[in-house]
XYZ file of C-alpha atoms in Angstrom:
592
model
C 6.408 -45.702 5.184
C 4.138 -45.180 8.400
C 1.448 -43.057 7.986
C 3.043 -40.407 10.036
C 5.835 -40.398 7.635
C 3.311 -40.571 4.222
C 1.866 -37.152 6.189
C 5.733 -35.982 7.157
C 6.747 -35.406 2.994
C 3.584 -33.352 2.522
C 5.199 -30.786 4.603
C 7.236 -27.962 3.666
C 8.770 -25.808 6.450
C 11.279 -23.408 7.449
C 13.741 -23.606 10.309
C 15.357 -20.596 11.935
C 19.290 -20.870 11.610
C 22.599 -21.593 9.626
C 23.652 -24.767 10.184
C 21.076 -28.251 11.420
C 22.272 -28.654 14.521
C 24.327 -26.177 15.993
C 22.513 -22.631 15.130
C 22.941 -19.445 17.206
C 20.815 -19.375 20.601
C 19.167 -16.976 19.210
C 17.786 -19.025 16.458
C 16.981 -21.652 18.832
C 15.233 -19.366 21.294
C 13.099 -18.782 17.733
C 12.343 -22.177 16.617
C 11.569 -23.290 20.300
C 8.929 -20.722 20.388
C 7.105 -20.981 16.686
C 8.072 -24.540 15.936
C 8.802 -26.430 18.867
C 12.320 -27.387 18.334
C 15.612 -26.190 18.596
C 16.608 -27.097 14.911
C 16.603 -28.784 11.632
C 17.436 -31.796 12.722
C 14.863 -31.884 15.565
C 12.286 -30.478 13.015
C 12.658 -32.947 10.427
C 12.809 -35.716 12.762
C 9.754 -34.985 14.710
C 7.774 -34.374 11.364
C 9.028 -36.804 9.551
C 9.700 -33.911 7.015
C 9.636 -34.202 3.513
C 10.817 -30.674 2.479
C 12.729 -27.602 3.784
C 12.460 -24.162 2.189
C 14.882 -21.157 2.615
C 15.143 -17.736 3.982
C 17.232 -15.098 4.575
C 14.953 -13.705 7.445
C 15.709 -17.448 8.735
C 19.550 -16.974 8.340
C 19.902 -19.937 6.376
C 21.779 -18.128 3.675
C 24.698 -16.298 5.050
C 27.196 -17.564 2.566
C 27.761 -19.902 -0.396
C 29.754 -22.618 1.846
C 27.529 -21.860 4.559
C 24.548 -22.514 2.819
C 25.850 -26.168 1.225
C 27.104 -27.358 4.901
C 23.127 -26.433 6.302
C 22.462 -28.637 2.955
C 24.746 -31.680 3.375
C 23.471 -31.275 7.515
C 19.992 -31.447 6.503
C 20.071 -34.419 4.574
C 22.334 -36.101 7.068
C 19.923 -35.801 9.536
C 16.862 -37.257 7.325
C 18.904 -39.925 6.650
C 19.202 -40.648 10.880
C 15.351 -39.461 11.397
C 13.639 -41.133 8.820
C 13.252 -45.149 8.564
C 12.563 -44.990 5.171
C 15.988 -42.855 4.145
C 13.987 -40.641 1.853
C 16.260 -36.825 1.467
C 14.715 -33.792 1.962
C 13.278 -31.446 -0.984
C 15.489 -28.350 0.151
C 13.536 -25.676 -1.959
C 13.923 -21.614 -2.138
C 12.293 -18.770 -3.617
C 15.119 -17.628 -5.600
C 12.895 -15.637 -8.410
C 16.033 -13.595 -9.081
C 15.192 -9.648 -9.839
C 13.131 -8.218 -6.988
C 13.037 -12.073 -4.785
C 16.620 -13.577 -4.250
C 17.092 -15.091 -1.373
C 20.739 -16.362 -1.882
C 22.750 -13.261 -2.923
C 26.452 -12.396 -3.417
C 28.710 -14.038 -3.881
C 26.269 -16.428 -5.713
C 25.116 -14.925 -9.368
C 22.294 -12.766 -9.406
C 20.450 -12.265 -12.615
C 17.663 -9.931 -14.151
C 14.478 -10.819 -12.778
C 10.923 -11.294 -14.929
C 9.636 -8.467 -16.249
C 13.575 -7.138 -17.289
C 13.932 -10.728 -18.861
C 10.333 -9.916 -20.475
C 11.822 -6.669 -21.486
C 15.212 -8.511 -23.512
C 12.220 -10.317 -26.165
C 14.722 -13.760 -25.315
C 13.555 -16.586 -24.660
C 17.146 -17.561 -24.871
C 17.989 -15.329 -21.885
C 15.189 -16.127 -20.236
C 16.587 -19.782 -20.443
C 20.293 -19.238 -19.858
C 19.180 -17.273 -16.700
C 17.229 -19.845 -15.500
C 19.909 -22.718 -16.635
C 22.858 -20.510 -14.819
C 20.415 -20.109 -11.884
C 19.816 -23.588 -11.481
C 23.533 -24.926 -11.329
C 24.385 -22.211 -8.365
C 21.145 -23.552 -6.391
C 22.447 -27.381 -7.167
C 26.021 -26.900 -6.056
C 24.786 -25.268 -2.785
C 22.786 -28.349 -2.328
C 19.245 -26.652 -3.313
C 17.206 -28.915 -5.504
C 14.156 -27.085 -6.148
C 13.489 -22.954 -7.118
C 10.183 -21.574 -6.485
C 10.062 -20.078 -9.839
C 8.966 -19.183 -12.828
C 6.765 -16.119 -11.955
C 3.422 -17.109 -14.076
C 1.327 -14.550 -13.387
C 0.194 -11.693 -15.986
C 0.487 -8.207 -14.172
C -2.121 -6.706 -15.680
C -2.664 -4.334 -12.589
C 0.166 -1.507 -12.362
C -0.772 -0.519 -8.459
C -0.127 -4.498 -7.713
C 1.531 -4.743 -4.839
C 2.378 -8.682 -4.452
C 3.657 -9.456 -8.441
C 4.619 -6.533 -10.172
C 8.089 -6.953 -11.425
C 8.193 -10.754 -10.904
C 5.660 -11.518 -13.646
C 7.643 -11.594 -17.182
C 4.889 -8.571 -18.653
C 0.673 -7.893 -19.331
C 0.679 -9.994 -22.806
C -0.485 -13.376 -21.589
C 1.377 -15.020 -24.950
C 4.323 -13.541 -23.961
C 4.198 -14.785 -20.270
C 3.885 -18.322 -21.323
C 6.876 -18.386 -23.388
C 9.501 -16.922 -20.994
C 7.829 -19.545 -18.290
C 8.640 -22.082 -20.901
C 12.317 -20.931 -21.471
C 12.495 -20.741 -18.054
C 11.343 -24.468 -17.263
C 14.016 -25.668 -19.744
C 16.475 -23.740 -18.286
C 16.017 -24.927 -14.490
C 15.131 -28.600 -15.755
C 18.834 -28.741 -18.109
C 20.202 -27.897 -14.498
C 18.514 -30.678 -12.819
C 16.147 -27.837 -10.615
C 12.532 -28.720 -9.951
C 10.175 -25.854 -10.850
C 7.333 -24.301 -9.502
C 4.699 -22.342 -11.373
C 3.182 -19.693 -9.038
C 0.211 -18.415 -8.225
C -2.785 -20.555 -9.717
C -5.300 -19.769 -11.416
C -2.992 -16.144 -11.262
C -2.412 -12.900 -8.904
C -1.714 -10.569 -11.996
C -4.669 -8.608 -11.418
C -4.991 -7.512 -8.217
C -4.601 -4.505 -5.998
C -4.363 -6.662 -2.411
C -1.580 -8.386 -1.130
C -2.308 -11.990 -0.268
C 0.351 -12.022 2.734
C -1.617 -9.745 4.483
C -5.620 -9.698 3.215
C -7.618 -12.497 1.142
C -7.767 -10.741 -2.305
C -10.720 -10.896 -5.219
C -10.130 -11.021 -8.692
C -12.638 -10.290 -10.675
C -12.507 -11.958 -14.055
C -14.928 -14.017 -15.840
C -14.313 -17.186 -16.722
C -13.408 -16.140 -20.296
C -11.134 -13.493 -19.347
C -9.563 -15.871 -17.168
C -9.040 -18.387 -19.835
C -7.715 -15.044 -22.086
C -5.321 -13.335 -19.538
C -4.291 -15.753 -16.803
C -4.712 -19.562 -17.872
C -1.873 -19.424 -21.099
C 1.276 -19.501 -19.044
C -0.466 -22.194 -16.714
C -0.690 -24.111 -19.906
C 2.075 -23.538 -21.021
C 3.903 -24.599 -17.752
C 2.152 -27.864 -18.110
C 2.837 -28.647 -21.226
C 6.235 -28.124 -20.737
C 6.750 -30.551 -17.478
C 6.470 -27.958 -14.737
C 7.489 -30.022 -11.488
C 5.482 -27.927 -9.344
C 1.933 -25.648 -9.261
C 1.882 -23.422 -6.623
C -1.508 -21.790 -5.322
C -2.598 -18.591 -4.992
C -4.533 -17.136 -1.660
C -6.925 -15.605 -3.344
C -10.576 -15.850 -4.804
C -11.908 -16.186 -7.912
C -15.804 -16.027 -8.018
C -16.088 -16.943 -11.426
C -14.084 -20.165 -11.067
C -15.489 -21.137 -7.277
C -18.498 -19.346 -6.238
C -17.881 -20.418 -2.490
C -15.603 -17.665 -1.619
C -13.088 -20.333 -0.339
C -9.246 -19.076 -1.693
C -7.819 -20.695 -4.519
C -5.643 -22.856 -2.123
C -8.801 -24.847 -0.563
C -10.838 -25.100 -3.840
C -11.311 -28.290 -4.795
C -12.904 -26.665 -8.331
C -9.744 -24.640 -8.776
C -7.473 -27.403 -7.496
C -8.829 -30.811 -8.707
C -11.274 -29.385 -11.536
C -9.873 -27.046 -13.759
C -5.509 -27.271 -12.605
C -5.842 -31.440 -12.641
C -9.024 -32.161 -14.872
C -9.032 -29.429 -16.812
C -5.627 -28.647 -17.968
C -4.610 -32.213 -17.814
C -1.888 -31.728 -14.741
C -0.360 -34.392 -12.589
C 2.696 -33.101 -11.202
C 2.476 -31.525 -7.725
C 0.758 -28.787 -6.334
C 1.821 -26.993 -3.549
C 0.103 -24.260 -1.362
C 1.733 -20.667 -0.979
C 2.890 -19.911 2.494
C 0.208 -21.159 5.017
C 1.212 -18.304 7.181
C 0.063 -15.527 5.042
C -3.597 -14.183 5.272
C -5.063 -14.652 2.564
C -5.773 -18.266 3.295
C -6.136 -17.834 7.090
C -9.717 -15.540 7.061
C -12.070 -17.998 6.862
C -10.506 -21.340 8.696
C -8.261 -22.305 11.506
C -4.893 -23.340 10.697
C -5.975 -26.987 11.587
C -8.708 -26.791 8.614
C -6.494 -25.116 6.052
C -3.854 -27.820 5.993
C -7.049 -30.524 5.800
C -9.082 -28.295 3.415
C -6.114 -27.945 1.118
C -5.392 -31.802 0.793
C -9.003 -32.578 0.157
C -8.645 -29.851 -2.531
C -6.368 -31.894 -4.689
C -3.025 -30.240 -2.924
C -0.054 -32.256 -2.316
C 2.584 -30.089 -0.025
C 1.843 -27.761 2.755
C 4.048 -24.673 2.731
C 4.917 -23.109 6.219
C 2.170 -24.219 8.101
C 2.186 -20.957 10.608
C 1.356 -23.646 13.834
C 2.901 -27.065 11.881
C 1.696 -29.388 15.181
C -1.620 -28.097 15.259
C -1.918 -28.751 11.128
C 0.222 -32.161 11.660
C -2.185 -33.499 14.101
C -5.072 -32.424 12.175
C -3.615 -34.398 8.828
C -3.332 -37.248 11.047
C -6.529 -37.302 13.042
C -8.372 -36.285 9.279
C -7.089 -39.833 7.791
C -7.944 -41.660 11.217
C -11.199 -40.426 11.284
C -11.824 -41.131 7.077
C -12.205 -37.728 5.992
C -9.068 -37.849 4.519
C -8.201 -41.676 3.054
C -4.254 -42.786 3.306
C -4.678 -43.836 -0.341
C -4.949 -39.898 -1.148
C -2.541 -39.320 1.222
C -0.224 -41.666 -0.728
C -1.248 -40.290 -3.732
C 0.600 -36.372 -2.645
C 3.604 -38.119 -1.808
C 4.115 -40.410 -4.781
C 3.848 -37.327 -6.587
C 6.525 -35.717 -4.557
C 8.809 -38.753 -4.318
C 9.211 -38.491 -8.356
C 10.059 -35.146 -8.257
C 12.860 -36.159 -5.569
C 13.497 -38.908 -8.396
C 13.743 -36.121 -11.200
C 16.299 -34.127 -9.499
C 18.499 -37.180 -8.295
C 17.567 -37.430 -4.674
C 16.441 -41.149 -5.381
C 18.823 -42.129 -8.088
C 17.711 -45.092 -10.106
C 20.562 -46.917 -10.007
C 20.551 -47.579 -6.280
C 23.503 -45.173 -5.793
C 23.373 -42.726 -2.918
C 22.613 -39.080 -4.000
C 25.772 -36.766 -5.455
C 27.295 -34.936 -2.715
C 27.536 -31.148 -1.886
C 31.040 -30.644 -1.560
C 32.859 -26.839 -1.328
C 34.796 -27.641 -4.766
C 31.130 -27.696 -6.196
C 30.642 -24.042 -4.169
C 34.015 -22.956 -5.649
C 33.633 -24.092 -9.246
C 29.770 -23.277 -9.811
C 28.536 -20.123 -7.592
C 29.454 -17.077 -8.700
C 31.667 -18.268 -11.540
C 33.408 -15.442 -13.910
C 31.498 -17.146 -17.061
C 28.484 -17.369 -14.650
C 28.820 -13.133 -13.646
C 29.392 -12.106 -17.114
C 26.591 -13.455 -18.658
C 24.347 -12.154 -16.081
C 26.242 -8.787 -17.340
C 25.240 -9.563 -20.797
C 21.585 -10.818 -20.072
C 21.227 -7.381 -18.029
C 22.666 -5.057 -20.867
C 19.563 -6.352 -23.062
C 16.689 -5.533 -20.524
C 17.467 -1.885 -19.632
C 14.643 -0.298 -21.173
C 14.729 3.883 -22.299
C 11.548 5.271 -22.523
C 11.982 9.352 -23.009
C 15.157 11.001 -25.026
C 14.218 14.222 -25.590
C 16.876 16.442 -26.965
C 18.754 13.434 -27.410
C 20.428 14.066 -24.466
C 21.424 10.726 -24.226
C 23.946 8.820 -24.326
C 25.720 11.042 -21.889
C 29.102 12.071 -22.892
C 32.118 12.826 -19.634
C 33.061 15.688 -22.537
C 30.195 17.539 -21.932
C 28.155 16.349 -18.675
C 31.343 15.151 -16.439
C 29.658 16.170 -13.369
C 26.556 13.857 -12.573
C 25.011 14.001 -9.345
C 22.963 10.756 -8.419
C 20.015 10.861 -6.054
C 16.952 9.054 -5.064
C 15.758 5.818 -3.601
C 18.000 3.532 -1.854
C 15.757 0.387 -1.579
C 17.231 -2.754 0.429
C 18.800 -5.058 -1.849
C 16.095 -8.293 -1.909
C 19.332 -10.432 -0.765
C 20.583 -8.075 1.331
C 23.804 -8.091 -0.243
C 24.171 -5.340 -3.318
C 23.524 -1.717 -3.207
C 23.318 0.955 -2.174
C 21.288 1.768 -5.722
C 22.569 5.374 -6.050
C 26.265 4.252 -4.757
C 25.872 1.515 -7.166
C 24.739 3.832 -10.492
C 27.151 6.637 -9.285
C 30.594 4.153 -9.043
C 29.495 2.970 -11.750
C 29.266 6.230 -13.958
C 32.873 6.903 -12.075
C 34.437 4.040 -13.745
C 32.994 4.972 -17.410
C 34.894 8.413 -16.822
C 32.016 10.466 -15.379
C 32.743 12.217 -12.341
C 29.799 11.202 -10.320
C 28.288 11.543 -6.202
C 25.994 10.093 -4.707
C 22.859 11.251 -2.387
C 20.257 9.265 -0.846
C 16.971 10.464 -0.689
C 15.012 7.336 -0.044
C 11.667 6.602 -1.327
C 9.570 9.367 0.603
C 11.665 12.210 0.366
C 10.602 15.098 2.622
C 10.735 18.831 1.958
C 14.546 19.041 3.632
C 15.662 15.728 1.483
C 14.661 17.872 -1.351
C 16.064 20.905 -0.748
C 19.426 19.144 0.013
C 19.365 17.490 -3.275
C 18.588 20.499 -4.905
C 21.801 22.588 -3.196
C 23.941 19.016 -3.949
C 22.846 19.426 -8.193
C 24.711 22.974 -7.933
C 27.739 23.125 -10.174
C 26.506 19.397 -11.724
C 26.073 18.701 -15.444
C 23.389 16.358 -14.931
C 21.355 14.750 -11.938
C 20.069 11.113 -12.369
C 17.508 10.282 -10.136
C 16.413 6.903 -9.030
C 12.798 6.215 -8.518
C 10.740 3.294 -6.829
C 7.173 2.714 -6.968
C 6.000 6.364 -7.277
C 2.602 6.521 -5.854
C 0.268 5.086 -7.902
C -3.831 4.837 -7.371
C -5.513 1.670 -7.562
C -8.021 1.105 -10.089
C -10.592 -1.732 -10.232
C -10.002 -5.197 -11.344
C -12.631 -4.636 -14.058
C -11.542 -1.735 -15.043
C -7.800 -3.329 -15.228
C -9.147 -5.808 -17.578
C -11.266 -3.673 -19.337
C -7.773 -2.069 -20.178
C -5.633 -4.949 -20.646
C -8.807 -6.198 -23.400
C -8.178 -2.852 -25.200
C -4.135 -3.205 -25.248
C -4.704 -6.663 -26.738
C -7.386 -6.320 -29.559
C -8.276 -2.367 -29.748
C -11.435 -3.041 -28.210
C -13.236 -0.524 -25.938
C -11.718 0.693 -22.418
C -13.594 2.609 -19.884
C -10.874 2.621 -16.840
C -10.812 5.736 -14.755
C -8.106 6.594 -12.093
C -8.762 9.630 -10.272
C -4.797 11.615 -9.542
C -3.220 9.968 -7.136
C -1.765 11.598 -3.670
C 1.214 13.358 -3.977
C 4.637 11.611 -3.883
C 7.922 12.865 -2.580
C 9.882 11.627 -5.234
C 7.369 13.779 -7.074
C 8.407 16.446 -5.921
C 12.042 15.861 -5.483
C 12.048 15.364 -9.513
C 10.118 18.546 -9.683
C 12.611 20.638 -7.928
C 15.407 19.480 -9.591
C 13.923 19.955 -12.777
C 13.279 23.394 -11.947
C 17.144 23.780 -11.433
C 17.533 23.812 -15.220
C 19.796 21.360 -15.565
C 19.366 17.902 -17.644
C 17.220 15.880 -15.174
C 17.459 11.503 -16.328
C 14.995 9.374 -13.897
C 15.466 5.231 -13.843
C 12.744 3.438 -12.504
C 14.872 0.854 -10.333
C 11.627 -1.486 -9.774
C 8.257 -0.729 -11.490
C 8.195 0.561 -15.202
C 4.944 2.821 -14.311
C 6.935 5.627 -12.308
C 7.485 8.020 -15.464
C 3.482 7.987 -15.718
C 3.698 10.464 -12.556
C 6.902 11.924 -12.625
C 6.685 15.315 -14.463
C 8.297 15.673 -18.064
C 12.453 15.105 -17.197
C 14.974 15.451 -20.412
C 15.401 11.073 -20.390
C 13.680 8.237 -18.360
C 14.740 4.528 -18.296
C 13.489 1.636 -16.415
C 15.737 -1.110 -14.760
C 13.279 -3.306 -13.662
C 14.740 -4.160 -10.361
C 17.583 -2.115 -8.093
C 20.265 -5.031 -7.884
C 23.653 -4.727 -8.647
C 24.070 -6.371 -12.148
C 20.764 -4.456 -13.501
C 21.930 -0.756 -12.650
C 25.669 -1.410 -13.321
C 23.807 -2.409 -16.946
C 21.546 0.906 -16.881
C 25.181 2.940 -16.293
C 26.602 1.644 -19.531
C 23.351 2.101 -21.681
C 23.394 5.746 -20.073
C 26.969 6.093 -20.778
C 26.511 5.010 -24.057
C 28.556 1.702 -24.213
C 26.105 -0.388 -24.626
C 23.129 0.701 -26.951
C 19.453 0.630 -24.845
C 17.741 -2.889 -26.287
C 14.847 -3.356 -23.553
C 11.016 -2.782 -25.065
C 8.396 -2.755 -22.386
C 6.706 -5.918 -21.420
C 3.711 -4.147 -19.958
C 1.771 -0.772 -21.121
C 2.324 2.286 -19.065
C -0.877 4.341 -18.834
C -1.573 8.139 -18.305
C -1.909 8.257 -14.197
C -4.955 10.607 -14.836
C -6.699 8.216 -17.260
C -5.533 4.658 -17.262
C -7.610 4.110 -20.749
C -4.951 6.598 -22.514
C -1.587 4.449 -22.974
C 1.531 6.513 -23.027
C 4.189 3.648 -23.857
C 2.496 0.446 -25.611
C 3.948 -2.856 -25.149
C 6.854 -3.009 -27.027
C 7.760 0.231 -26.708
C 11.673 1.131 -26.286
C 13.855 4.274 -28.102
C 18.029 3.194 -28.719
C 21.063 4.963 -30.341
């Protein structure tokens, strides 16, 4: 390889548009104006790229056919661009749960935290193994997943319901399942976000966050899934944006830390698989150094791919002139791309055998994505996480003999793939077709005084309201006192968190009103578990974990009573006046 190629697979990027050569003008008016070509095929070749990541923002993922003729297009066009022939790493962030990128048709499957909530690692790894063969027949070779951060931070905004719970034991086995599962399916992995976002209240897309452990609660709460990862063959590490003072004193993110990167990820934990930065467009690594430093800052810190560089020739050229000038050698250089080259290896884009890579043909597409044995098992996976917290009366299950009449109301989140949903529509066909007689009414997630009062005049004449609920307001408390907490969930020891009440929510009062109606009032968290801690007392409250299809069509039969509720909470839920006082424990979860 030429050195501009060695520098071309250390890049990552995204390309606007749904096929590589011919995408809407629109899409090329786009990449003309951020990248500098027209499309995939002029982007790889003029970067010499090693790796292409999708997005549905980019409209690369329209459809299941769609998506494996951008594939096979891609790769035909590295194998014109590039003298040495090398294919591209076409990557995605398909987390499932609240981050899918590639939606229906394809499967989608209970994210993290509901998979934390089943107790199986065996789901955990079907999921991932089920996940994997959709993503290979659509011509995807690499997930940006598992989710191995610990949420030990309720008001996070950035991991929440992507993390698998707050026990940092429990993490690291569902990121294990999970690694088996992708690898069986011939996916690379990625273990995201080292040295671990769980414990934060700032979003790294938008500010540079600090978390606030010391090293020993770092080696307690966020290093076991890392390990675990490692140990079992993770393909990929990727970085967190964010700084740890306790680990690097410098107050240089995460991402550009040669401590973080090289010392403890590489030295420490023994790791020699690749590393790869979070998006170079987001913030969090952008406050301190121009884009042309970041992309040289993160090599020199033991990095190995560059994700979405936000101005890719301004951190191309700067690669380049860093080896010319020495502060960058090409023998480290080499060393990033021999590590990505053997993942290409590992997931058959440089077969051994001199054969040419398998192709993506639409029989694949037909036979894998969104196959019947594929959909019901994400059924079955789901019907395990659905979690029911409150049952007073023993209201539930609901019975069409006695509460026929259901009205459904709440939030009506976009789906993450933009192709399920509406939530309430969802929940309230789905009641329909288990002989309930059931409407539905969006509120959204800030109802207003008039959103309320409409619900309220809709419930008339019901048997029962369910009401959907998503990230009710919650009040950020320290990242001390978050671990003070999360120390006193594990081992009983002392915990001095305070949270002052929070502002007041609409879905507040929206559950407030209707409650005041008289009649049976259920709420289903459809993202965050934490919602019931600020709702007011309702008759039965459930959590979901995430607002897709196959997760509330699951809730409806565990409210229905066909299914019997088998989720237990992967993460405590803590009084909203005085986070020290745990209302539901880890593990918690009623049936019948």
């Amino acid at each position: 390889m030429s050195l501009e190629e060695k520098v071309g697979q250390l890049f990552v990027m995204h390309v606007y548009g749904h096929t590589a050569t011919e995408p809407d003008q629109s899409d090329v008016d786009t990449n003309l104006k951020e990248l500098g070509v027209r499309d995939a095929a002029e982007l790889i070749a003029r970067y010499r790229l090693g790796g292409v990541i999708y997005f549905g923002w980019a409209h690369n993922t329209r459809s299941p056919h769609q998506i494996a003729a951008l594939s096979r297009g891609i790769q035909e066009a590295a194998a014109k661009a590039l003298p040495s022939g090398v294919p591209v790493l076409i990557s995605v962030d398909q987390e499932h749960g609240a981050v899918a990128r590639v939606g229906a048709p394809a499967t989608l499957l209970p994210g993290a935290m509901a998979l934390g909530a089943s107790g199986s690692h065996e789901h955990a790894r079907e999921a991932a193994r089920i996940a994997g063969a959709e993503l290979r027949a659509l011509g995807i070779r690499q997930d940006h997943a598992p989710d191995a951060d610990v949420n030990v931070d309720p008001a996070n905004p950035v991991i929440g319901v992507r993390s698998f719970g707050a026990d940092p034991e429990a993490v690291a086995g569902f990121v294990t399942a999970q690694i088996e599962g992708y690898r069986s399916a011939g996916i690379a992995t990625a273990a995201k976000h080292f040295p671990g976002h769980g414990d934060t209240t700032d979003d790294s897309h938008t500010e540079l966050p600090y978390i606030h452990h010391t090293r020993e609660e770092w080696d307690r709460f966020d290093a076991p899934p890392f390990r675990a990862a490692v140990a079992a063959g993770v393909d990929s590490v990727m970085t967190a944006h964010i700084v740890v003072p306790a680990l690097d004193p410098s107050g240089d993110p995460a991402t550009l830390s040669y401590p973080v990167v090289t010392g403890i990820l590489r030295e420490e934990l023994g790791y020699d698989g690749v590393v790869a930065t979070d998006s170079l467009a987001m913030r969090g690594v952008r406050t301190k150094y121009g884009d042309d430093r970041v992309a040289v800052l993160a090599l020199k810190a033991g990095v190995d791919q560059l994700l979405n560089p936000p101005r890719p020739q301004v951190a191309w050229d700067a690669v380049l002139q860093a080896v010319r000038d020495g502060e960058l050698t090409e023998e480290r250089v080499e060393e990033s791309v021999l590590r990505v080259l053997r993942v290409k290896a590992r997931v058959g884009l440089l077969p051994e055998d001199g054969t040419t890579p398998e192709e993506i043909t639409a029989a694949a597409v037909d036979a894998v994505v969104g196959a019947p044995v594929h959909l019901a098992a994400a059924d079955r996976i789901a019907e395990a996480t659905t979690t029911l917290l409150e049952n007073g009366g023993g209201l539930l299950p609901l019975s069409p003999l006695t509460h026929r009449d259901v009205l459904v109301v709440g939030a009506d989140p976009r789906s993450p793939s933009g192709t399920t949903g509406p939530p309430t529509t969802v929940l309230a066909d789905a009641l329909t077709g288990l002989g309930f007689r059931a409407t539905a009414l969006s509120t959204g997630t800030a109802p207003d005084a008039t959103a309320v009062e409409k619900a309220v005049t809709a419930a008339r004449g019901k048997h029962a309201v369910l009401v959907a609920t998503y990230n009710v307001a919650t009040h950020a408390t320290t990242a001390r006192d978050n671990t003070q907490a999360a120390n006193a969930a594990l081992d009983g020891s002392p915990a001095t968190a305070h949270d002052p009440a929070a502002p007041e929510d609409g879905q507040i009062a929206l559950v407030a009103a209707l409650k005041a109606t008289g009649l049976p009032v259920i709420t289903l968290a459809v993202r965050n578990p934490y919602d019931v801690a600020r709702l007011p007392t309702v008759d039965a409250a459930l959590a979901a974990y995430c607002w897709t299809d196959v997760e509330l069509r699951a809730a409806a039969r565990v409210i229905a009573g066909r299914v019997a509720p088998r989720g237990r909470l992967p993460v405590p839920v803590r009084r909203a006046d005085d986070p020290a006082q745990v209302l539901y424990p880890i593990g918690h979860g009623l049936t019948y």
